[in-house]
Amino acid sequence: MLFNLPQDTLVYSTSLGLQVCADSRVILNALPEASIDLIVTSPPFALLRQKSYGNEDQADYVAWLVEFGRAAHRPLKPTGSFVLDLGGAYQRGRPVRSLYNFRVLIEFCDAIGYHLAEEFFWFNPAKLPSPIEWVNKRKIRAKDAVNTVWWFSKTDAPKADVTRVLAPYSARMKTLLKDPEAFYTPKERPSGHDIAKAFGKDNGGAIPSNLLQIPNTESNSHYLRICKALARDGHPARFPADLPRFFIKFLTDPGDLVVDIFSGSNTTGYAAEQSDRKWLSIESDRSYAAMSSIRFMEDCDESQIKELLRRIEGNEPIRIYSSSLPLQPSQSDSQHPSPDAGRPTSQQMLF
């Protein structure tokens, strides 16, 4: 599949993906119909305080985010999914929760036509107590440690295979599997479920629940270590790679296209590359988009990374190969037309 994207949006590419800097509504409208297998993203939340990465006022947030959901509907395949991570918030000056994330859910389904395939909850045990006023100071609320993650689909039957994301068995289950008949007597439970001998079959893991316990502890990652070494600011609102990785494995096959429409530090693209999926990441802030290239330079030394960043921030779209070692850009990436030749207007990317 051939994508035509404006040349001035290109930031960098890898063997499997492309990072662009643009309004994702524009890019989504430029993509072919039914071309995306999975969108997994975490937009700026509707917080009361303005953040450095940009976030909409609570009053306007739902209408703003619905625009992106509507733009994503056409290029999403009938078998595709849209996974949306949303954090909760309080109303201004009151210890009362905002309903914005639930209003987003209703609008996506009623106004755009998505289906809610399932709701997930991301529990981050490492999250700091917040909000400060109600939790730390007045101590009248528990800390907010769970995000809602809406799994939307275009049809009743999106692509999905839970056997790809099985959870490790508990110690008790491992004991049962060693000798099922000695450990457990088949019987009918009060709920009516008939627990038979087949319950003792080793399926390679347990079916995961929709509560995903994933700590957001990236403090020693390559990305943050290099940001610190270069005295550069990393993106302040990153989710852990295990979160998009879970949905990438669950909802796509190798070679499928994964898109993040608010890519930030490009955790989603990085997880997709590691999972052998093609990816397209879209970020409106060019500095964040450029710095996200560090994720793919794990085999580079600091001087190489500095040079690559200099070129990227000089608006030269470079190619970073899967080995993480930089090679020369392809001809279409590296050509510098003469002044009278005109700047290329689009970049073709084959998926």
XYZ file of C-alpha atoms in Angstrom:
351
model
C 0.000 0.000 0.000
C 1.409 3.359 -1.034
C 0.961 6.420 1.150
C 1.538 9.931 -0.150
C 2.403 12.275 2.708
C 3.606 15.890 2.555
C 7.403 16.047 2.471
C 7.576 18.685 5.189
C 5.811 16.378 7.673
C 8.506 13.678 7.566
C 10.745 13.348 10.625
C 12.402 9.912 10.383
C 11.681 6.366 9.277
C 12.780 2.833 10.151
C 12.563 -0.452 8.285
C 8.964 -0.799 9.497
C 7.634 2.650 10.263
C 7.436 6.372 9.786
C 7.292 9.286 12.229
C 5.618 12.420 10.934
C 4.909 15.810 12.450
C 1.454 17.097 11.621
C -2.118 17.419 12.776
C -3.210 13.784 12.741
C -6.635 14.745 11.385
C -4.911 15.902 8.200
C -2.820 12.732 7.903
C -5.792 10.445 8.607
C -7.783 12.177 5.869
C -4.892 11.522 3.457
C -4.721 7.776 4.147
C -6.533 5.245 1.946
C -9.844 3.882 3.128
C -9.609 0.696 5.226
C -5.804 0.848 5.483
C -5.243 0.792 9.281
C -5.383 -2.369 11.386
C -5.009 -0.742 14.804
C -4.936 2.730 16.293
C -3.599 2.769 19.846
C -3.050 6.147 21.433
C -3.077 8.229 24.568
C -4.158 11.814 23.819
C -3.441 14.775 26.083
C -5.938 14.413 28.918
C -8.589 16.976 29.813
C -6.708 18.281 32.832
C -7.457 21.508 34.639
C -3.923 22.858 34.372
C -2.300 23.559 31.016
C 0.622 21.215 30.383
C 3.758 21.747 28.312
C 2.676 19.028 25.843
C -0.651 20.773 25.157
C -4.065 19.808 26.440
C -7.542 21.091 25.732
C -9.787 22.754 28.305
C -12.253 20.310 29.865
C -15.243 22.188 28.456
C -14.027 21.769 24.864
C -12.247 18.452 25.195
C -14.965 16.021 24.110
C -15.806 17.871 20.885
C -12.080 18.242 20.133
C -11.306 14.531 20.587
C -14.408 13.441 18.644
C -12.930 15.188 15.594
C -9.979 12.784 15.691
C -12.221 9.778 16.228
C -14.299 10.779 13.221
C -11.211 11.273 11.038
C -9.938 7.813 12.072
C -13.143 5.959 11.240
C -12.781 5.935 7.427
C -9.154 4.644 7.179
C -9.707 2.003 9.885
C -10.354 -1.459 8.475
C -13.675 -3.199 9.234
C -11.593 -5.715 11.222
C -9.583 -2.922 12.859
C -9.620 -1.515 16.378
C -9.167 1.890 17.993
C -7.709 1.697 21.528
C -7.945 4.935 23.496
C -6.206 5.449 26.856
C -7.840 8.201 28.932
C -6.972 9.331 32.434
C -9.585 10.633 34.831
C -9.892 14.180 36.157
C -11.721 16.226 38.770
C -13.984 19.194 38.206
C -12.418 22.574 38.851
C -12.287 23.422 42.548
C -14.449 20.476 43.585
C -13.696 16.954 44.895
C -16.067 15.606 42.228
C -15.010 13.605 39.210
C -15.335 14.908 35.661
C -17.391 12.756 33.313
C -15.434 13.761 30.200
C -13.981 10.294 29.535
C -17.443 8.746 29.651
C -18.805 11.475 27.378
C -16.025 10.614 24.916
C -17.161 6.973 25.038
C -20.798 7.877 24.345
C -19.924 10.284 21.516
C -17.600 7.802 19.807
C -20.384 5.213 19.793
C -23.510 7.325 19.257
C -22.180 10.136 17.072
C -19.462 8.389 15.040
C -20.623 4.765 14.967
C -17.905 2.876 16.820
C -18.756 -0.147 18.946
C -17.365 -0.589 22.447
C -15.713 -4.001 22.088
C -14.559 -3.962 25.724
C -13.447 -1.573 28.419
C -10.018 -2.045 29.981
C -8.503 -0.460 33.061
C -4.799 0.301 33.278
C -3.647 0.168 36.900
C -0.333 1.926 37.430
C 0.895 0.973 40.932
C 3.783 3.434 40.598
C 1.567 6.461 40.029
C 2.125 9.319 42.473
C -0.761 10.409 44.715
C -2.998 12.907 42.967
C -4.750 15.274 42.877
C -2.688 17.031 45.542
C -5.525 19.135 46.944
C -7.921 16.278 47.711
C -5.474 13.424 48.326
C -2.303 14.902 49.841
C -3.554 18.051 51.570
C -7.128 17.440 52.682
C -6.897 13.654 52.574
C -10.519 13.188 51.536
C -9.956 11.106 48.390
C -7.884 8.055 47.472
C -5.134 8.476 44.903
C -6.076 8.137 41.262
C -4.161 5.120 39.897
C -6.364 3.746 37.096
C -6.945 4.944 33.535
C -9.871 3.830 31.437
C -8.855 2.271 28.126
C -11.688 2.074 25.611
C -11.353 -0.633 22.951
C -13.477 0.539 20.010
C -14.228 -1.391 16.834
C -16.053 -0.651 13.572
C -17.880 -3.994 13.563
C -18.961 -6.642 16.037
C -16.067 -8.880 15.014
C -12.728 -7.034 14.970
C -9.552 -9.073 14.632
C -8.536 -10.386 18.077
C -6.767 -13.405 19.565
C -6.434 -13.509 23.337
C -4.111 -16.527 23.186
C -1.345 -14.150 22.074
C -1.458 -12.267 25.369
C -1.886 -15.052 27.896
C -0.818 -14.216 31.452
C 1.589 -16.406 33.459
C -0.107 -19.083 35.529
C -0.366 -18.535 39.266
C 1.631 -20.773 41.623
C -1.611 -22.551 42.564
C -2.453 -23.248 38.916
C 1.049 -24.575 38.244
C 0.593 -27.010 41.124
C -2.756 -28.114 39.714
C -1.263 -28.722 36.269
C 1.373 -31.074 37.672
C -1.325 -33.493 38.906
C -4.868 -32.219 38.184
C -6.738 -35.210 39.630
C -4.847 -35.163 42.923
C -5.229 -31.423 43.366
C -8.770 -30.716 42.191
C -12.048 -32.667 42.161
C -14.274 -31.756 39.172
C -17.623 -30.355 40.264
C -20.279 -27.829 39.427
C -19.831 -24.403 40.985
C -22.678 -22.414 42.596
C -22.598 -20.150 39.552
C -23.576 -23.110 37.363
C -20.174 -23.448 35.685
C -19.170 -27.083 35.289
C -15.482 -27.416 36.211
C -14.368 -30.636 34.526
C -11.044 -32.425 34.081
C -10.293 -30.269 31.036
C -9.739 -27.451 33.517
C -6.367 -29.051 34.229
C -5.111 -28.649 30.645
C -1.974 -26.547 30.173
C -2.853 -23.876 27.594
C 0.428 -22.007 27.941
C -0.971 -19.369 30.254
C -4.107 -17.858 31.772
C -6.605 -15.692 29.944
C -5.824 -12.112 31.014
C -8.402 -9.913 32.693
C -9.372 -6.439 31.540
C -7.439 -4.988 34.491
C -3.915 -4.412 33.205
C -1.388 -3.892 35.983
C 1.566 -2.199 34.306
C 3.876 0.090 36.300
C 4.970 3.223 34.494
C 8.599 3.136 35.642
C 10.721 4.167 32.684
C 13.290 6.170 34.647
C 16.247 4.086 33.477
C 15.185 3.584 29.866
C 17.509 4.317 26.951
C 15.217 7.174 25.909
C 15.348 8.997 29.249
C 19.031 8.282 29.855
C 19.971 9.846 26.531
C 17.632 12.804 27.079
C 19.362 13.425 30.403
C 22.856 12.976 28.923
C 22.063 15.517 26.210
C 20.380 17.882 28.686
C 17.210 17.694 26.603
C 13.622 17.428 27.754
C 11.892 14.131 27.125
C 8.152 13.980 26.652
C 6.575 14.458 30.116
C 3.564 12.166 29.580
C 4.746 8.737 28.432
C 2.932 5.458 28.814
C 4.917 2.216 29.295
C 5.664 0.141 26.188
C 3.890 -2.875 27.708
C 0.547 -1.081 27.383
C 0.499 -0.623 23.580
C 2.415 -3.908 23.199
C -0.467 -5.814 24.850
C -3.008 -4.470 22.344
C -0.632 -4.779 19.372
C -0.178 -8.495 20.060
C -3.837 -9.009 20.981
C -5.420 -7.212 18.016
C -2.970 -7.457 15.093
C -0.844 -9.888 13.106
C 2.813 -9.421 12.131
C 2.971 -7.073 9.163
C -0.243 -5.211 10.087
C -0.275 -1.426 10.297
C -0.395 0.218 13.754
C -1.020 3.972 14.023
C -0.628 6.371 16.942
C -2.325 9.725 16.360
C -0.826 11.417 19.461
C 2.560 9.731 19.427
C 4.555 11.891 21.886
C 7.789 9.980 22.519
C 6.614 7.239 20.095
C 6.285 4.398 22.577
C 3.657 2.841 20.306
C 5.888 2.882 17.223
C 8.733 1.390 19.228
C 6.505 -1.427 20.555
C 5.158 -2.049 17.049
C 8.675 -2.271 15.591
C 9.682 -4.772 18.280
C 6.550 -6.805 17.478
C 7.218 -6.908 13.716
C 4.308 -4.606 12.848
C 4.391 -1.684 10.438
C 3.690 1.640 12.107
C 2.839 5.263 11.450
C 3.193 7.737 14.317
C 1.844 11.271 14.194
C 2.894 14.052 16.590
C 2.069 17.755 16.254
C 5.133 18.984 18.200
C 8.222 18.577 16.040
C 10.671 18.696 18.959
C 8.968 15.728 20.637
C 8.754 13.877 17.316
C 12.473 14.423 16.686
C 13.519 13.345 20.173
C 11.453 10.164 19.866
C 13.998 8.911 17.297
C 16.277 8.124 20.266
C 14.149 5.044 20.978
C 15.478 3.457 17.783
C 19.151 4.317 18.394
C 19.949 1.883 21.193
C 23.150 0.710 19.478
C 24.385 4.228 18.754
C 26.877 6.086 20.888
C 26.215 9.591 22.153
C 28.116 11.335 19.343
C 26.165 9.417 16.698
C 22.883 10.296 18.360
C 23.838 13.975 18.541
C 24.648 13.985 14.825
C 21.421 12.210 13.888
C 19.356 14.579 16.027
C 21.116 17.558 14.439
C 20.102 16.318 11.013
C 16.533 15.501 12.038
C 16.077 18.860 13.728
C 17.484 20.472 10.613
C 14.436 19.066 8.787
C 16.367 16.259 7.090
C 14.218 13.105 7.242
C 16.623 10.250 7.948
C 16.224 6.493 7.908
C 17.184 4.456 10.963
C 17.529 0.762 10.227
C 16.347 -2.055 12.475
C 19.859 -2.690 13.770
C 19.582 0.783 15.344
C 22.758 1.789 13.494
C 22.316 4.805 11.223
C 22.931 4.349 7.521
C 22.816 6.887 4.739
C 19.319 8.154 3.930
C 17.651 6.747 0.854
C 17.869 8.858 -2.293
C 14.399 10.282 -1.826
C 15.257 11.230 1.757
C 18.677 12.747 1.141
C 18.320 14.621 -2.124
C 18.784 18.370 -1.928
C 17.177 19.896 -5.034
C 18.610 23.000 -6.530
C 16.771 26.247 -5.779
C 15.013 26.247 -9.127
C 14.047 22.562 -8.948
C 11.415 23.104 -6.239
C 10.994 21.217 -2.990
C 9.388 17.760 -3.231
C 5.725 18.030 -2.288
C 5.127 14.501 -1.032
C 6.865 11.371 0.216
C 5.735 7.918 -0.849
C 5.902 5.185 1.744
C 5.181 1.597 0.838
C 3.321 -0.528 3.396
